[in-house]
Amino acid sequence: MSQVPAAGRVASELDDIDALVRTYRARLLRFVAFSIGDADLAESITQDCFLKAYNGRASFRGDCSVNTWLTSIAMNLIRDQQRLQKFRFWRQARATAIDVTDAASFLPSHETSPETRILAKEKAREVQAALEHLSPNQRTVFLMRFIEEMDLSEIAAMTKMPINTVKTHLHRALKSVRAQVGGAR
Amino acid sequence: MNDMMKNLHLSETELESVLIGDAAPASAAHLADCGSCRTALAEMEAPLAGFRAVTLAWSERRSATMPLRDLDAARRRAAAGLRQRFALSTGLAVALVVGVAIPVLHRTAATETGTNHTAATAEAVSASPASPASPASPDEQISHDNLMLKAIDQELDSRAESPVSLGLQPATRSHQSYASETQD
């Protein structure tokens, strides 16, 4: 398949902001929300992200997926927020913190048994708690790998880190999370 | 070799490498044959998969129940921002044109005036009979300067208002004496 039709298809996808929002909002919101730990602020950043993407759609070269492109925009917006010191990650975000325990009840019931949902809820709560103890870089690469399911080269390109640095952050993050979740052997 | 690898099993670090997407070929080969390591890997992955599913369920629910409340307003803001940027850029462009044009025109006019003035000065200098080309000696220079000063004094005296023309009496002798004494 040639690159031009794919790029054209992506360009038309970006032209329809409503379709863009419908398709990617949930995933983007999840990445932002669990990066910053504040649901309301995550909504605002997600919204800004879509507007920025829509206004800057001409600059999209089609050399990555739309989801990856949106995630990189979101990551920059999160960094801008960090620089502006408008909030501090996790510790000061309790007012609108994400209640993942409540989130577990949203799991589709026809796909999971009650026991599985309870277990998933408990483990998800533990993983969320473990995220609080990661450094921002560790948290970002952790979410990109295990939430967005990106491969190492994509993460390295988006974070502008050498791939070995990404691996180091991922190993440390995973060890830290597993130690707190109780999965370490 | 395969039997040995099966007996050794993968270490935690090797399993973590598989999880992060950096599996060594040997680890991948071992996993293909070792059910025990596959189970260990699945156990390690379970909390992460659960977290992924739960958080996606949360964000989908939130996205569905909370529409992008300010999207239209934000679109309008973006459009207004574009209009403002256009107006600002137009204003800046006009200011730039005016700012560049005025000094250029001013300089052009000044250059023309300066050229005329220089030409007039050159004509006046060349036409002046009192201006020698170049003094031959210091004595001649001094005498020339004295002549010039005398001519200036005469010119000034001729331009001064005469007391008579102002309706005054001519100066008395004593007054003239006082004047000459004070000048001395």
XYZ file of C-alpha atoms in Angstrom:
369
model
C 0.000 0.000 0.000
C 1.376 3.393 -0.934
C 1.886 6.155 1.609
C -0.108 8.799 -0.242
C -3.562 7.217 0.025
C -2.958 6.506 3.719
C -1.899 10.099 4.324
C -4.926 11.322 2.414
C -7.203 9.092 4.426
C -5.677 10.364 7.660
C -5.973 13.967 6.493
C -9.681 13.532 5.855
C -10.000 11.870 9.263
C -8.434 14.922 10.851
C -10.773 17.263 8.994
C -13.784 15.916 10.852
C -13.236 17.006 14.420
C -16.391 15.347 15.675
C -15.320 11.978 14.310
C -11.846 12.564 15.686
C -13.247 13.208 19.136
C -15.584 10.223 18.961
C -12.780 7.879 17.971
C -9.928 8.964 20.183
C -11.339 10.830 23.122
C -11.599 7.944 25.554
C -8.062 6.713 24.959
C -6.628 10.199 25.089
C -8.540 11.076 28.223
C -7.268 7.914 29.890
C -3.655 8.704 29.050
C -3.918 12.290 30.268
C -5.964 11.445 33.349
C -3.574 8.789 34.586
C -0.586 10.935 33.708
C -1.722 13.809 35.905
C -4.123 12.150 38.332
C -6.757 14.849 37.962
C -9.905 13.984 36.030
C -11.203 17.519 35.534
C -7.892 18.900 34.397
C -7.511 15.882 32.139
C -10.806 16.840 30.479
C -9.518 20.336 29.763
C -6.196 19.102 28.447
C -7.918 16.511 26.265
C -10.143 19.206 24.841
C -7.192 21.504 24.184
C -5.425 18.596 22.563
C -8.217 18.036 20.049
C -8.399 21.722 19.209
C -4.664 21.941 18.792
C -4.667 18.857 16.610
C -7.542 20.172 14.523
C -5.979 23.599 14.074
C -2.599 22.077 13.290
C -3.815 19.190 11.152
C -1.947 20.557 8.145
C 1.326 19.815 9.927
C 0.502 16.114 10.353
C 2.821 14.250 8.003
C 1.243 10.833 8.420
C 4.473 9.194 9.586
C 2.765 7.827 12.709
C -0.752 6.878 13.700
C -3.276 9.555 14.610
C -3.455 8.150 18.119
C 0.308 8.462 18.507
C 0.210 11.994 17.147
C -2.581 12.987 19.511
C -0.739 11.398 22.421
C 2.383 13.398 21.618
C 0.332 16.616 21.565
C -1.236 15.646 24.880
C 2.195 14.921 26.319
C 3.391 18.406 25.345
C 0.307 19.988 26.891
C 0.925 18.064 30.093
C 4.508 19.308 30.121
C 3.310 22.865 29.565
C 1.077 22.488 32.577
C 3.993 21.175 34.598
C 6.094 24.159 33.572
C 3.360 26.587 34.468
C 3.104 24.967 37.888
C -0.656 25.209 37.674
C -0.841 21.942 39.553
C 1.382 19.371 41.095
C 1.011 15.833 39.981
C -0.993 13.506 42.150
C -0.390 14.904 45.569
C -2.391 18.089 45.092
C -4.979 16.603 42.796
C -7.082 14.887 45.396
C -10.121 17.096 44.867
C -10.826 15.638 41.453
C -8.757 12.477 41.731
C -9.790 9.510 39.660
C -11.637 6.846 41.570
C -10.499 3.743 39.766
C -12.405 1.582 42.225
C -15.556 3.141 40.911
C -14.207 2.803 37.389
C -14.016 -0.959 37.730
C -17.775 -1.119 37.933
C -17.862 0.171 34.343
C -16.268 -3.020 33.047
C -18.714 -4.726 30.705
C -20.478 -7.360 32.760
C -21.097 -9.732 29.849
C -17.381 -10.128 29.277
C -16.198 -10.638 32.831
C -17.344 -12.616 35.796
C -18.057 -10.848 39.111
C -14.935 -12.425 40.601
C -12.808 -11.195 37.722
C -14.235 -7.705 38.081
C -13.502 -7.634 41.782
C -9.970 -8.838 41.185
C -9.465 -6.381 38.330
C -10.795 -3.587 40.508
C -8.406 -4.420 43.295
C -5.402 -4.770 41.027
C -6.258 -1.605 39.123
C -6.471 0.316 42.385
C -3.065 -1.027 43.386
C -1.524 -0.122 40.030
C -2.999 3.350 40.240
C -1.574 3.783 43.716
C 1.797 2.543 42.493
C 1.825 5.137 39.710
C 1.980 7.853 42.348
C 5.436 6.701 43.342
C 6.917 6.829 39.866
C 8.900 9.748 38.496
C 7.146 11.707 35.712
C 9.355 10.100 33.056
C 8.780 6.626 34.439
C 5.041 7.234 34.604
C 4.901 8.544 31.047
C 6.765 5.624 29.500
C 4.861 3.171 31.689
C 1.511 4.506 30.474
C 2.681 4.616 26.875
C 3.786 1.005 27.037
C 1.119 -0.621 29.188
C -1.873 1.622 28.546
C -1.318 2.833 25.013
C 0.528 -0.378 24.105
C 3.161 1.456 22.092
C 6.381 -0.221 21.142
C 9.767 0.945 22.359
C 10.739 2.815 19.210
C 7.464 4.782 19.247
C 7.978 5.719 22.892
C 11.556 6.762 22.212
C 10.444 8.923 19.287
C 7.657 10.590 21.227
C 9.618 11.255 24.388
C 12.816 12.088 22.461
C 14.706 9.728 24.733
C 17.297 7.202 23.598
C 15.741 3.778 23.392
C 18.018 2.433 26.127
C 16.821 5.210 28.444
C 13.246 4.213 27.691
C 14.080 0.604 28.560
C 15.722 1.661 31.810
C 12.712 3.769 32.809
C 10.362 0.934 31.909
C 12.305 -1.676 33.872
C 12.405 0.552 36.952
C 8.756 1.514 36.639
C 7.662 -2.077 36.189
C 9.709 -3.283 39.136
C 8.283 -0.519 41.314
C 4.694 -1.201 40.274
C 5.048 -4.959 40.672
C 6.572 -4.550 44.097
C 3.537 -2.579 45.232
C 0.945 -4.620 43.428
C 2.378 -7.740 45.023
C 3.124 -9.586 41.844
C 6.888 -9.816 42.303
C 8.182 -13.330 42.770
C 19.920 -27.203 24.801
C 16.134 -26.915 24.848
C 15.903 -29.180 27.874
C 18.415 -27.064 29.706
C 16.531 -23.873 28.901
C 13.255 -25.401 30.018
C 14.785 -26.397 33.341
C 16.378 -22.979 33.904
C 13.264 -20.913 33.178
C 13.300 -17.206 32.603
C 14.338 -14.836 35.354
C 12.121 -11.978 36.513
C 14.238 -9.492 34.586
C 13.920 -11.580 31.440
C 10.152 -11.798 31.886
C 10.008 -8.054 32.461
C 12.011 -7.552 29.278
C 9.393 -9.579 27.457
C 6.665 -7.423 29.001
C 8.265 -4.155 28.006
C 8.723 -5.411 24.446
C 12.437 -6.057 24.597
C 12.512 -9.833 24.622
C 15.776 -11.484 23.657
C 15.378 -14.068 20.888
C 16.408 -16.784 23.347
C 13.699 -15.705 25.798
C 11.066 -15.721 23.067
C 12.174 -19.189 22.014
C 12.054 -20.410 25.585
C 8.574 -19.006 26.120
C 7.325 -20.796 23.067
C 8.301 -24.113 24.651
C 7.852 -23.502 28.378
C 4.344 -23.471 29.779
C 5.584 -22.591 33.240
C 7.218 -19.371 32.027
C 4.165 -18.502 29.944
C 2.043 -18.839 33.083
C 4.488 -16.675 35.026
C 4.376 -14.065 32.276
C 0.575 -14.106 32.235
C 0.517 -13.616 36.012
C 2.836 -10.657 35.677
C 0.728 -9.190 32.914
C -2.659 -9.679 34.577
C -2.648 -6.584 36.814
C -1.500 -4.435 33.908
C -4.163 -5.815 31.594
C -6.753 -5.299 34.331
C -5.615 -1.735 34.840
C -5.791 -1.132 31.092
C -9.332 -2.500 30.893
C -10.599 -0.707 33.983
C -9.130 2.637 32.988
C -10.504 2.350 29.463
C -13.927 1.545 30.884
C -13.638 4.596 33.122
C -12.584 6.943 30.329
C -15.236 5.621 27.921
C -17.909 6.087 30.546
C -16.713 9.563 31.355
C -16.462 10.528 27.696
C -19.981 9.247 27.072
C -21.554 10.975 30.041
C -19.619 14.222 29.806
C -19.762 15.715 26.322
C -17.073 18.148 25.339
C -18.886 21.068 26.865
C -16.735 23.818 25.467
C -15.914 22.421 22.083
C -18.211 24.747 20.176
C -17.190 27.673 22.325
C -13.599 26.700 21.848
C -14.119 26.533 18.097
C -15.569 30.020 18.227
C -12.645 31.123 20.364
C -10.260 29.621 17.869
C -12.035 31.408 15.017
C -12.036 34.664 16.989
C -8.380 34.118 17.740
C -7.706 33.718 14.034
C -9.599 36.920 13.301
C -7.682 38.728 16.046
C -4.411 37.403 14.720
C -5.374 38.533 11.220
C -6.307 42.006 12.460
C -3.147 42.236 14.520
C -0.943 41.080 11.679
C -2.649 43.487 9.285
C -2.155 46.333 11.735
C 1.466 45.381 12.217
C 1.989 45.220 8.475
C 0.460 48.676 8.011
C 2.538 50.051 10.866
C 5.631 48.485 9.355
C 4.913 49.968 5.941
C 4.245 53.408 7.410
C 7.237 53.131 9.726
C 9.516 52.267 6.834
C 7.976 54.626 4.293
C 8.083 57.819 6.388
C 11.817 57.713 7.188
C 12.604 56.753 3.594
C 10.565 59.642 2.202
C 12.035 61.964 4.801
C 15.553 60.850 3.901
C 14.856 61.280 0.201
C 13.572 64.813 0.735
C 16.513 65.625 2.991
C 18.914 64.296 0.408
C 17.370 66.450 -2.312
C 17.437 69.528 -0.051
C 20.975 68.773 0.976
C 22.032 68.452 -2.631
C 20.485 71.820 -3.498
C 22.000 73.402 -0.417
C 25.407 71.995 -1.197
C 25.180 73.145 -4.752
C 24.115 76.626 -3.659
C 26.927 76.818 -1.148
C 29.424 75.701 -3.705
C 28.144 78.335 -6.124
C 28.297 81.045 -3.426
C 31.819 80.096 -2.462
C 33.026 80.001 -6.006
C 31.268 83.288 -6.789
C 32.614 85.103 -3.733
C 35.332 87.610 -4.760
C 36.683 87.825 -1.243
C 37.595 84.222 -1.011
C 41.120 83.641 -2.200
C 42.002 80.292 -3.551
C 44.737 79.749 -1.005
C 46.820 82.211 0.973
C 50.423 82.315 -0.098
C 51.934 83.062 3.380
C 50.904 83.522 7.005
C 51.177 87.296 6.702
C 48.831 87.277 3.768
C 46.463 85.027 5.688
C 46.482 87.439 8.644
C 45.866 90.440 6.447
C 43.100 88.595 4.696
C 41.475 87.759 8.003
C 41.749 91.362 9.141
C 40.106 92.523 5.971
C 37.365 90.051 6.422
C 36.751 91.087 10.037
C 36.681 94.735 9.002
C 34.157 93.962 6.318
C 32.024 92.132 8.872
C 32.203 95.097 11.272
C 31.135 97.457 8.517
C 28.307 95.215 7.598
C 27.136 95.050 11.194
C 27.385 98.807 11.623
C 25.365 99.425 8.505
C 22.616 97.092 9.709
C 22.410 98.675 13.210
C 19.428 100.930 13.873
C 20.392 104.560 13.713
C 19.327 106.637 16.750
C 18.172 109.317 14.353
C 15.958 106.905 12.550
C 14.422 106.088 15.911
C 13.695 109.759 16.613
C 16.543 110.202 19.091
C 19.126 112.940 19.300
C 22.651 112.167 18.200
C 24.939 111.184 21.024
C 26.553 114.092 22.915
C 30.279 114.485 23.097
C 30.438 113.366 26.698
C 28.439 110.324 25.912
C 30.765 109.478 23.038
C 33.746 109.934 25.322
C 32.179 107.672 27.935
C 31.496 105.127 25.310
C 35.030 105.200 24.019
C 36.427 105.045 27.566
C 34.349 102.070 28.458
C 35.364 100.386 25.223
C 38.981 100.944 26.106
